[in-house]
Amino acid sequence: MASRQVGLCLLCHSGPFPEERFQGNLAPDLSVSVAHSTPAQLRARLVDSNRFNPASIMPAYYRTSGLNRVASKFADQTILSGQEIEDVVAFLVSLQAKPPQ
Ligand code: HEC
């Protein structure tokens, strides 16, 4: 979630992570998002954000088709693995237990 090399969520989103500097303001705060989403909705959003908003700037983290200008060495690869998608969903769900900061 907080990785600046892999997921890059905080490039666009902010969240309840006081230790992280320079959080994004292009997308909803994740503590708000998790409060009104089920795990299945969070997973679907991560897998393919374009299903919710065709013009979304959020990457589809688990889709390999219908992408533009993919370098050949990345062809047929997802950004995150299935396990990483599940880890992010579990982490987001865990935020629900905490009061907003
Ligand atoms: C390039 C910017 C960008 C990145 C990177 C990004 N997002 Fe998003 N995300 C958005 C935008 C913008 C939206 C608002 C809906 C839309 O436009 O698609 C969104 C929507 C969401 C939503 C639904 C929000 C709601 O309140 O309904 C969730 C959950 C989410 N993102 C999680 C993540 C996670 C987790 C990551 C990292 C693995 C991530 N996003 C990475 C831009 C981004």
PDB file of N, CA and C and ligand atoms in Angstrom, residues 1 7-9 12-13 26-28 30 33 36 42 45-46 53 56-59 61 80 88 92, ligand 1:
ATOM      1  N   MET A   1       0.821  -1.208   0.000  1.00  0.00           N
ATOM      2  CA  MET A   1       0.000   0.000   0.000  1.00  0.00           C
ATOM      3  C   MET A   1       0.853   1.256   0.000  1.00  0.00           C
ATOM      4  N   GLY A   7       2.940  -0.356  -5.634  1.00  0.00           N
ATOM      5  CA  GLY A   7       1.527   0.001  -5.742  1.00  0.00           C
ATOM      6  C   GLY A   7       1.285   1.459  -6.050  1.00  0.00           C
ATOM      7  N   LEU A   8       2.087   2.324  -5.459  1.00  0.00           N
ATOM      8  CA  LEU A   8       1.983   3.776  -5.676  1.00  0.00           C
ATOM      9  C   LEU A   8       0.627   4.361  -5.296  1.00  0.00           C
ATOM     10  N   CYS A   9      -0.105   3.676  -4.422  1.00  0.00           N
ATOM     11  CA  CYS A   9      -1.436   4.174  -4.046  1.00  0.00           C
ATOM     12  C   CYS A   9      -1.366   5.612  -3.555  1.00  0.00           C
ATOM     13  N   CYS A  12      -1.682   9.087  -5.529  1.00  0.00           N
ATOM     14  CA  CYS A  12      -2.987   9.701  -5.814  1.00  0.00           C
ATOM     15  C   CYS A  12      -3.869   9.811  -4.578  1.00  0.00           C
ATOM     16  N   HIS A  13      -3.799   8.788  -3.718  1.00  0.00           N
ATOM     17  CA  HIS A  13      -4.674   8.734  -2.543  1.00  0.00           C
ATOM     18  C   HIS A  13      -3.955   9.233  -1.301  1.00  0.00           C
ATOM     19  N   LEU A  26      -5.380  13.416  -5.562  1.00  0.00           N
ATOM     20  CA  LEU A  26      -6.087  13.249  -6.833  1.00  0.00           C
ATOM     21  C   LEU A  26      -7.241  12.273  -6.716  1.00  0.00           C
ATOM     22  N   ALA A  27      -7.374  11.627  -5.569  1.00  0.00           N
ATOM     23  CA  ALA A  27      -8.328  10.525  -5.432  1.00  0.00           C
ATOM     24  C   ALA A  27      -8.883  10.538  -4.006  1.00  0.00           C
ATOM     25  N   PRO A  28      -9.985   9.809  -3.785  1.00  0.00           N
ATOM     26  CA  PRO A  28     -10.596   9.810  -2.450  1.00  0.00           C
ATOM     27  C   PRO A  28      -9.617   9.337  -1.374  1.00  0.00           C
ATOM     28  N   LEU A  30      -8.422   7.073   1.401  1.00  0.00           N
ATOM     29  CA  LEU A  30      -8.745   5.649   1.495  1.00  0.00           C
ATOM     30  C   LEU A  30      -9.492   5.298   2.772  1.00  0.00           C
ATOM     31  N   SER A  33     -13.000   5.689   1.736  1.00  0.00           N
ATOM     32  CA  SER A  33     -13.412   4.652   0.787  1.00  0.00           C
ATOM     33  C   SER A  33     -13.723   3.333   1.486  1.00  0.00           C
ATOM     34  N   HIS A  36     -17.159   2.799   3.204  1.00  0.00           N
ATOM     35  CA  HIS A  36     -18.400   2.534   2.459  1.00  0.00           C
ATOM     36  C   HIS A  36     -18.227   1.438   1.407  1.00  0.00           C
ATOM     37  N   LEU A  42     -13.786  -3.478  -2.920  1.00  0.00           N
ATOM     38  CA  LEU A  42     -12.391  -3.019  -2.919  1.00  0.00           C
ATOM     39  C   LEU A  42     -11.563  -3.850  -3.888  1.00  0.00           C
ATOM     40  N   ARG A  45     -12.349  -2.981  -7.521  1.00  0.00           N
ATOM     41  CA  ARG A  45     -11.771  -1.683  -7.871  1.00  0.00           C
ATOM     42  C   ARG A  45     -10.283  -1.812  -8.189  1.00  0.00           C
ATOM     43  N   LEU A  46      -9.592  -2.618  -7.373  1.00  0.00           N
ATOM     44  CA  LEU A  46      -8.155  -2.811  -7.591  1.00  0.00           C
ATOM     45  C   LEU A  46      -7.880  -3.590  -8.872  1.00  0.00           C
ATOM     46  N   ASN A  53     -15.054   3.382 -13.805  1.00  0.00           N
ATOM     47  CA  ASN A  53     -14.880   4.664 -14.482  1.00  0.00           C
ATOM     48  C   ASN A  53     -13.965   4.440 -15.678  1.00  0.00           C
ATOM     49  N   SER A  56     -10.867   6.397 -15.758  1.00  0.00           N
ATOM     50  CA  SER A  56     -10.104   6.484 -14.508  1.00  0.00           C
ATOM     51  C   SER A  56      -8.600   6.584 -14.763  1.00  0.00           C
ATOM     52  N   ILE A  57      -7.930   7.397 -13.948  1.00  0.00           N
ATOM     53  CA  ILE A  57      -6.471   7.449 -14.008  1.00  0.00           C
ATOM     54  C   ILE A  57      -5.856   6.358 -13.139  1.00  0.00           C
ATOM     55  N   MET A  58      -6.685   5.666 -12.351  1.00  0.00           N
ATOM     56  CA  MET A  58      -6.140   4.614 -11.479  1.00  0.00           C
ATOM     57  C   MET A  58      -5.784   3.380 -12.306  1.00  0.00           C
ATOM     58  N   PRO A  59      -4.568   2.852 -12.111  1.00  0.00           N
ATOM     59  CA  PRO A  59      -4.180   1.671 -12.889  1.00  0.00           C
ATOM     60  C   PRO A  59      -5.067   0.469 -12.565  1.00  0.00           C
ATOM     61  N   TYR A  61      -4.876  -2.981 -11.584  1.00  0.00           N
ATOM     62  CA  TYR A  61      -3.744  -3.707 -11.013  1.00  0.00           C
ATOM     63  C   TYR A  61      -3.711  -5.183 -11.367  1.00  0.00           C
ATOM     64  N   LEU A  80       0.139  -6.121  -9.939  1.00  0.00           N
ATOM     65  CA  LEU A  80       0.248  -6.849  -8.674  1.00  0.00           C
ATOM     66  C   LEU A  80      -0.109  -8.311  -8.917  1.00  0.00           C
ATOM     67  N   VAL A  88      -3.560  -6.342  -0.166  1.00  0.00           N
ATOM     68  CA  VAL A  88      -4.011  -4.946  -0.115  1.00  0.00           C
ATOM     69  C   VAL A  88      -5.465  -4.881   0.374  1.00  0.00           C
ATOM     70  N   LEU A  92      -6.683  -2.890   3.614  1.00  0.00           N
ATOM     71  CA  LEU A  92      -7.717  -1.847   3.576  1.00  0.00           C
ATOM     72  C   LEU A  92      -8.845  -2.172   4.549  1.00  0.00           C
TER      73      LEU A  92
HETATM   74  C1  HEC B   1      -2.809   7.349 -10.665  1.00  0.00           C
HETATM   75  C2  HEC B   1      -3.658   7.579  -9.520  1.00  0.00           C
HETATM   76  C3  HEC B   1      -4.110   6.425  -8.655  1.00  0.00           C
HETATM   77  C4  HEC B   1      -3.360   5.409  -8.129  1.00  0.00           C
HETATM   78  C5  HEC B   1      -1.865   5.130  -8.309  1.00  0.00           C
HETATM   79  C6  HEC B   1      -4.274   4.605  -7.327  1.00  0.00           C
HETATM   80  N1  HEC B   1      -5.540   5.140  -7.373  1.00  0.00           N
HETATM   81 FE1  HEC B   1      -7.183   4.407  -6.446  1.00  0.00          FE
HETATM   82  N2  HEC B   1      -8.348   5.820  -7.351  1.00  0.00           N
HETATM   83  C7  HEC B   1      -7.866   6.862  -8.113  1.00  0.00           C
HETATM   84  C8  HEC B   1      -8.978   7.732  -8.510  1.00  0.00           C
HETATM   85  C9  HEC B   1      -8.865   9.008  -9.332  1.00  0.00           C
HETATM   86  C10 HEC B   1     -10.143   7.168  -7.937  1.00  0.00           C
HETATM   87  C11 HEC B   1     -11.583   7.710  -8.016  1.00  0.00           C
HETATM   88  C12 HEC B   1     -12.428   6.914  -8.961  1.00  0.00           C
HETATM   89  C13 HEC B   1     -11.910   6.977 -10.365  1.00  0.00           C
HETATM   90  O1  HEC B   1     -11.732   8.073 -10.917  1.00  0.00           O
HETATM   91  O2  HEC B   1     -11.631   5.891 -10.889  1.00  0.00           O
HETATM   92  C14 HEC B   1      -9.703   5.961  -7.229  1.00  0.00           C
HETATM   93  C15 HEC B   1     -10.552   5.108  -6.533  1.00  0.00           C
HETATM   94  C16 HEC B   1     -10.135   4.128  -5.641  1.00  0.00           C
HETATM   95  C17 HEC B   1     -10.987   3.405  -4.742  1.00  0.00           C
HETATM   96  C18 HEC B   1     -12.490   3.582  -4.601  1.00  0.00           C
HETATM   97  C19 HEC B   1     -12.692   4.894  -3.873  1.00  0.00           C
HETATM   98  C20 HEC B   1     -14.106   5.124  -3.383  1.00  0.00           C
HETATM   99  O3  HEC B   1     -14.233   5.883  -2.390  1.00  0.00           O
HETATM  100  O4  HEC B   1     -15.048   4.565  -3.935  1.00  0.00           O
HETATM  101  C21 HEC B   1     -10.201   2.574  -4.010  1.00  0.00           C
HETATM  102  C22 HEC B   1     -10.635   1.621  -2.889  1.00  0.00           C
HETATM  103  C23 HEC B   1      -8.847   2.760  -4.464  1.00  0.00           C
HETATM  104  N3  HEC B   1      -8.844   3.717  -5.460  1.00  0.00           N
HETATM  105  C24 HEC B   1      -7.746   2.097  -3.955  1.00  0.00           C
HETATM  106  C25 HEC B   1      -6.443   2.219  -4.469  1.00  0.00           C
HETATM  107  C26 HEC B   1      -5.308   1.423  -4.004  1.00  0.00           C
HETATM  108  C27 HEC B   1      -5.354   0.427  -2.874  1.00  0.00           C
HETATM  109  C28 HEC B   1      -4.241   1.788  -4.771  1.00  0.00           C
HETATM  110  C29 HEC B   1      -2.825   1.201  -4.758  1.00  0.00           C
HETATM  111  C30 HEC B   1      -2.702  -0.254  -4.907  1.00  0.00           C
HETATM  112  C31 HEC B   1      -4.702   2.835  -5.684  1.00  0.00           C
HETATM  113  N4  HEC B   1      -6.036   3.051  -5.470  1.00  0.00           N
HETATM  114  C32 HEC B   1      -3.902   3.484  -6.612  1.00  0.00           C
HETATM  115  C33 HEC B   1      -6.552   7.087  -8.474  1.00  0.00           C
HETATM  116  C34 HEC B   1      -5.479   6.250  -8.178  1.00  0.00           C
END
